[in-house]
mmCIF file of C-alpha atoms in Angstrom:
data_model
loop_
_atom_site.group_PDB
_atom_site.id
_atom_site.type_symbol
_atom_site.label_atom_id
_atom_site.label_comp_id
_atom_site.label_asym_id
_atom_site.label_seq_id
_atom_site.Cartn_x
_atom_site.Cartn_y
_atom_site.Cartn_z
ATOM 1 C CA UNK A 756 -3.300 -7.903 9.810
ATOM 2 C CA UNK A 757 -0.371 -8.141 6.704
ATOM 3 C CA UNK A 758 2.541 -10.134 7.817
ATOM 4 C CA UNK A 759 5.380 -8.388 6.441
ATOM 5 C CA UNK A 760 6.351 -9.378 2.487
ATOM 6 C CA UNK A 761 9.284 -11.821 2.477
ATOM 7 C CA UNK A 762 12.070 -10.673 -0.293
ATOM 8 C CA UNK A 763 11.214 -11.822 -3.731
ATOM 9 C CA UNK A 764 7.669 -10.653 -3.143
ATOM 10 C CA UNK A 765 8.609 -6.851 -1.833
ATOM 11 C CA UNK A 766 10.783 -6.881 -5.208
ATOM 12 C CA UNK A 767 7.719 -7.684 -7.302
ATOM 13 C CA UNK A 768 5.444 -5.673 -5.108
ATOM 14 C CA UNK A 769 8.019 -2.555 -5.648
ATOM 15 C CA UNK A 770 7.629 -2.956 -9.239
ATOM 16 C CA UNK A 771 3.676 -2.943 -8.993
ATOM 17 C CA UNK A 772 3.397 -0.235 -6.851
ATOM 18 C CA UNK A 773 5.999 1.882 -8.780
ATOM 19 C CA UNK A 774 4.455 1.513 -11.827
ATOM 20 C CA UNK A 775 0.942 2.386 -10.179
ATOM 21 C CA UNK A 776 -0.794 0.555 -13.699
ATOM 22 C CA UNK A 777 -1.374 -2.997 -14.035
ATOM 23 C CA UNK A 778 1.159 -5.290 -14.792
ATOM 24 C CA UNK A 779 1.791 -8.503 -16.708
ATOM 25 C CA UNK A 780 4.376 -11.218 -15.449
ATOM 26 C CA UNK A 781 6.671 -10.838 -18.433
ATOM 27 C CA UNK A 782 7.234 -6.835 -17.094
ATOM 28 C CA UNK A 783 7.841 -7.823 -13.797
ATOM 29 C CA UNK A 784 9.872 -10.474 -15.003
ATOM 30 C CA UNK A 785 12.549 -8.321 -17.738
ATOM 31 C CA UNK A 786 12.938 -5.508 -14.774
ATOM 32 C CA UNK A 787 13.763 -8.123 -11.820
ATOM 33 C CA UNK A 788 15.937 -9.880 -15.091
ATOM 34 C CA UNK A 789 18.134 -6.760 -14.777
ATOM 35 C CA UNK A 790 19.627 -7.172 -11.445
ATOM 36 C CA UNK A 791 19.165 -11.118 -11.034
ATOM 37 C CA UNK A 792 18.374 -14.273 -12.658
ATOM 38 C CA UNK A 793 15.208 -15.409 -12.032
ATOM 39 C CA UNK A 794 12.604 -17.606 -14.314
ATOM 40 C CA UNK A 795 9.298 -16.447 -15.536
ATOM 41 C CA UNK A 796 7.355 -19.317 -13.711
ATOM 42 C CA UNK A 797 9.056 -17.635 -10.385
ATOM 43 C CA UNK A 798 7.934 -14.277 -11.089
ATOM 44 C CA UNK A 799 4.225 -16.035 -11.962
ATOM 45 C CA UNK A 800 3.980 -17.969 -8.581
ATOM 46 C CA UNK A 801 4.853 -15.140 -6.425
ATOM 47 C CA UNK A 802 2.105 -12.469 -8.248
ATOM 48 C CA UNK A 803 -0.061 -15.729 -7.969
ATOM 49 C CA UNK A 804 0.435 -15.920 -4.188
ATOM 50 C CA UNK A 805 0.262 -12.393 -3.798
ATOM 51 C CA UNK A 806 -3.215 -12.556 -5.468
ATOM 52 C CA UNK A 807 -4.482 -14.984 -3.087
ATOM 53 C CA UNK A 808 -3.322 -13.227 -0.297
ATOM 54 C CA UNK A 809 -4.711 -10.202 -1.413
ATOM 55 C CA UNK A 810 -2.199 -7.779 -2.267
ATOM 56 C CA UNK A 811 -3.202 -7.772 -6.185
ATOM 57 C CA UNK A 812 -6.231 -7.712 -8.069
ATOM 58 C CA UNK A 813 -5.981 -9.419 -11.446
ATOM 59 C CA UNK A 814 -7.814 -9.688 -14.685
ATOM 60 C CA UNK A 815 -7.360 -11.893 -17.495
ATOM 61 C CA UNK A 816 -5.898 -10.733 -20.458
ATOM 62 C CA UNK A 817 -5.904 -13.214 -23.183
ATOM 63 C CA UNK A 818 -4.161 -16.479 -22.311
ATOM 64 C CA UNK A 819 -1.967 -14.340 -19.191
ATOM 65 C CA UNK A 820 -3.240 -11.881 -16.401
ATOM 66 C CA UNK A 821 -2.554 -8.298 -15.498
ATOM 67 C CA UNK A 822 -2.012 -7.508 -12.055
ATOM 68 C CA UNK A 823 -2.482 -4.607 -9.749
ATOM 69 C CA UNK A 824 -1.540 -3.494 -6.371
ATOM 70 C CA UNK A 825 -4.439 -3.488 -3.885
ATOM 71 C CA UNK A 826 -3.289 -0.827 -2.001
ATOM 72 C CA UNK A 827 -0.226 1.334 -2.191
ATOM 73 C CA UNK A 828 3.102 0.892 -0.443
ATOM 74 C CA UNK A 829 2.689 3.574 2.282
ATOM 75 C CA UNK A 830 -0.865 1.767 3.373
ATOM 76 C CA UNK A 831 1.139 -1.406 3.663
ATOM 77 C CA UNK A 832 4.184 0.283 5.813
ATOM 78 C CA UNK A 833 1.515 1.947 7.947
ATOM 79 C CA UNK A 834 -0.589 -1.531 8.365
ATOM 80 C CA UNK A 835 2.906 -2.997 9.584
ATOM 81 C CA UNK A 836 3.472 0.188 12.165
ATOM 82 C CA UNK A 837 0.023 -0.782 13.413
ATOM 83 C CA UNK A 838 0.298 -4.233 13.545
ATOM 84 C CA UNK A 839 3.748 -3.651 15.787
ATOM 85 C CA UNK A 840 2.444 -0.825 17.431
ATOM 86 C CA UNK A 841 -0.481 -3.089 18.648
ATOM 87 C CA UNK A 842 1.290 -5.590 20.110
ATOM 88 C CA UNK A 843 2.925 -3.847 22.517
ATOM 89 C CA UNK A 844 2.371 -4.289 26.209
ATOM 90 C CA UNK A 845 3.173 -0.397 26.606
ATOM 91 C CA UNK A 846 2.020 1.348 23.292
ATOM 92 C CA UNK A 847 3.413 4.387 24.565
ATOM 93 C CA UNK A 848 6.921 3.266 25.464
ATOM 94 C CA UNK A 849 7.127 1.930 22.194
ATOM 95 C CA UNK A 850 6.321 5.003 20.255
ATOM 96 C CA UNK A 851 8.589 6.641 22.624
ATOM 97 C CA UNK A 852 11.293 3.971 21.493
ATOM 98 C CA UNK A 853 10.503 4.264 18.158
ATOM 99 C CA UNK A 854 10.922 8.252 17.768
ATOM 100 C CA UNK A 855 14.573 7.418 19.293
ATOM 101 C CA UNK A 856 15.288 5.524 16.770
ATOM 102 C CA UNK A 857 14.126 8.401 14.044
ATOM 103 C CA UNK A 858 16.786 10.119 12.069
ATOM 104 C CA UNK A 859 16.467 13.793 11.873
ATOM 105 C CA UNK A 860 14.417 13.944 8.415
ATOM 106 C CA UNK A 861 11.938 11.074 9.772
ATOM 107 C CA UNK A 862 11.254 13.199 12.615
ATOM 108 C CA UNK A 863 10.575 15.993 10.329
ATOM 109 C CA UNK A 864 8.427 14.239 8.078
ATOM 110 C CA UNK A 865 6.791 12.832 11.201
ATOM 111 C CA UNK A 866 5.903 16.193 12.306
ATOM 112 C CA UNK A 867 4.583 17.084 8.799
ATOM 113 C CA UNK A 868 2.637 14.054 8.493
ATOM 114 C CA UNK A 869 0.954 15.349 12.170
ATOM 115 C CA UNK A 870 0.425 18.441 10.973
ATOM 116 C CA UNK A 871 -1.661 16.949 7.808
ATOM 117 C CA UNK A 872 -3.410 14.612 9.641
ATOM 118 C CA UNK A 873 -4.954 16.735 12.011
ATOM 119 C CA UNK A 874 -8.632 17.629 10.990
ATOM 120 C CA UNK A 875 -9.317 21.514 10.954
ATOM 121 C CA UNK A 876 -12.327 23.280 12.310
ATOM 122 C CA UNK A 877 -13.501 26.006 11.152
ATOM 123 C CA UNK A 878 -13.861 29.024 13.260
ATOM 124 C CA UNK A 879 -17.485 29.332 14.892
ATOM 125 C CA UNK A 880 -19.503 33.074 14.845
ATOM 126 C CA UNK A 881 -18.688 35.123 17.323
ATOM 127 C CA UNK A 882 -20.882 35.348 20.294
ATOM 128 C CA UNK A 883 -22.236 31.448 19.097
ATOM 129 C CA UNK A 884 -22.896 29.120 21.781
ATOM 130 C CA UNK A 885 -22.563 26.191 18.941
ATOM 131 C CA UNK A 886 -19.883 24.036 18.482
ATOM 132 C CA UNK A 887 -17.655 24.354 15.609
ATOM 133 C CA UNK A 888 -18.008 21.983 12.627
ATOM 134 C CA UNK A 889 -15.425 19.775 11.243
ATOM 135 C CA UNK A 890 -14.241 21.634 8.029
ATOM 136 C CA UNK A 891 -16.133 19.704 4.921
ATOM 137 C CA UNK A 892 -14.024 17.493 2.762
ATOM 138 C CA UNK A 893 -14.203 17.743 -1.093
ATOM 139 C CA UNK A 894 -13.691 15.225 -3.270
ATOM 140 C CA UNK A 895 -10.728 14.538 -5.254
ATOM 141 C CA UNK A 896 -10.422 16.201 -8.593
ATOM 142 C CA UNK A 897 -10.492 13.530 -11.155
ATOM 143 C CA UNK A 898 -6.682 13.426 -12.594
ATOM 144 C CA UNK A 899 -5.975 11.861 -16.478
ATOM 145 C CA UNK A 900 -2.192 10.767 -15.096
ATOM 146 C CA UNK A 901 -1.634 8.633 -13.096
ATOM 147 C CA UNK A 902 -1.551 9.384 -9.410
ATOM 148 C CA UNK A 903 0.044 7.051 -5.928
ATOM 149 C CA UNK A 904 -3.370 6.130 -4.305
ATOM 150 C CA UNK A 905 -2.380 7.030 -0.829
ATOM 151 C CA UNK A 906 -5.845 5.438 0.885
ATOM 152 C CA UNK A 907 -5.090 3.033 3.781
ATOM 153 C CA UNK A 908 -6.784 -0.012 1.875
ATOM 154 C CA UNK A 909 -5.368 -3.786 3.902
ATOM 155 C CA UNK A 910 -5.558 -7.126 1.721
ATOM 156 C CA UNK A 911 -9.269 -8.894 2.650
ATOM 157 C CA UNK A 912 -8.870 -11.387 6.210
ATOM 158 C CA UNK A 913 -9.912 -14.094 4.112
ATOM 159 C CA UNK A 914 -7.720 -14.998 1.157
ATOM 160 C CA UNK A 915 -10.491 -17.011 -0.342
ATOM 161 C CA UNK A 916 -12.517 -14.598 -0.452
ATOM 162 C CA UNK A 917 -10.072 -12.715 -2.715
ATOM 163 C CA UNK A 918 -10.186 -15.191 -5.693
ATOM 164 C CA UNK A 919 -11.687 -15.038 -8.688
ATOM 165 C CA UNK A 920 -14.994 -16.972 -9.150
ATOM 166 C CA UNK A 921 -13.501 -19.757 -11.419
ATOM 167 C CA UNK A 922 -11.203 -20.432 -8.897
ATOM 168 C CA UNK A 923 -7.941 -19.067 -10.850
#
């Protein structure tokens, strides 16, 4: 399960996920420039580490790398929830506690995201002694912008199995 991202790797992570394309260091590097001072070996250790734990994907790109989130930031929030969620003694107090701590608008999106979640059936014949079948999904229509990937994807258990062949 993901531990949660310590600071200077959320901040690169929020620029890879915003972006939703992949990245090179040197982009990473002039946006986090703008609110602090940081050097460009920095920003390439933490994508580096972030690599081998999984987070990115990268492909080489002359003499540098691009990078790109493995999943998206909501996947990684809900992995955390889980991860919480599952070590409680009392899963249900602990939702219980958690929806007290809710403002207003999270309980509403809460309720939205319930309502979304929920698979629909579709309504069997009348007089039918069947049971109803799970409404069919389609596929996604294939989109030329780009588009937040909203799949629950979690970094591989085994960081070495994330690297690349050569060992980079």
């Amino acid at each position: 399960m993901p531990r949660p991202l310590g600071e200077l790797e959320d901040a690169v992570m929020s620029r890879v996920w915003k972006w939703n394309r992949p990245v090179t260091v040197r982009e990473v590097l002039e946006d986090l420039q703008k609110e602090r001072s940081i050097a460009y070996t920095t920003v390439m250790t933490v994508l580096d580490n972030l690599h081998q734990k999984g987070w990115v994907r990268r492909e080489a790109e002359g003499r540098a790398y691009r990078y790109e989130a493995v999943s998206t930031r909501a996947a990684y929030a809900a992995a955390l929830m889980n991860e919480a969620w599952s070590q409680s003694d009392n899963p249900a107090a602990a939702l219980v506690a958690f929806f007290g701590m809710m403002s207003d608008e999270q309980r509403e999106a809460l309720r939205d995201a319930v309502r979304i979640a929920q698979v629909p059936e579709t309504q069997k014949p009348t007089g039918s002694s069947e049971p109803a079948e799970p409404a069919e999904r389609t596929e996604p229509v294939e989109r030329t912008e780009p588009v937040e990937r909203t799949e629950p994807v979690e970094p591989p258990e085994n960081p070495a199995s994330a690297q690349d062949t050569d060992g980079r």
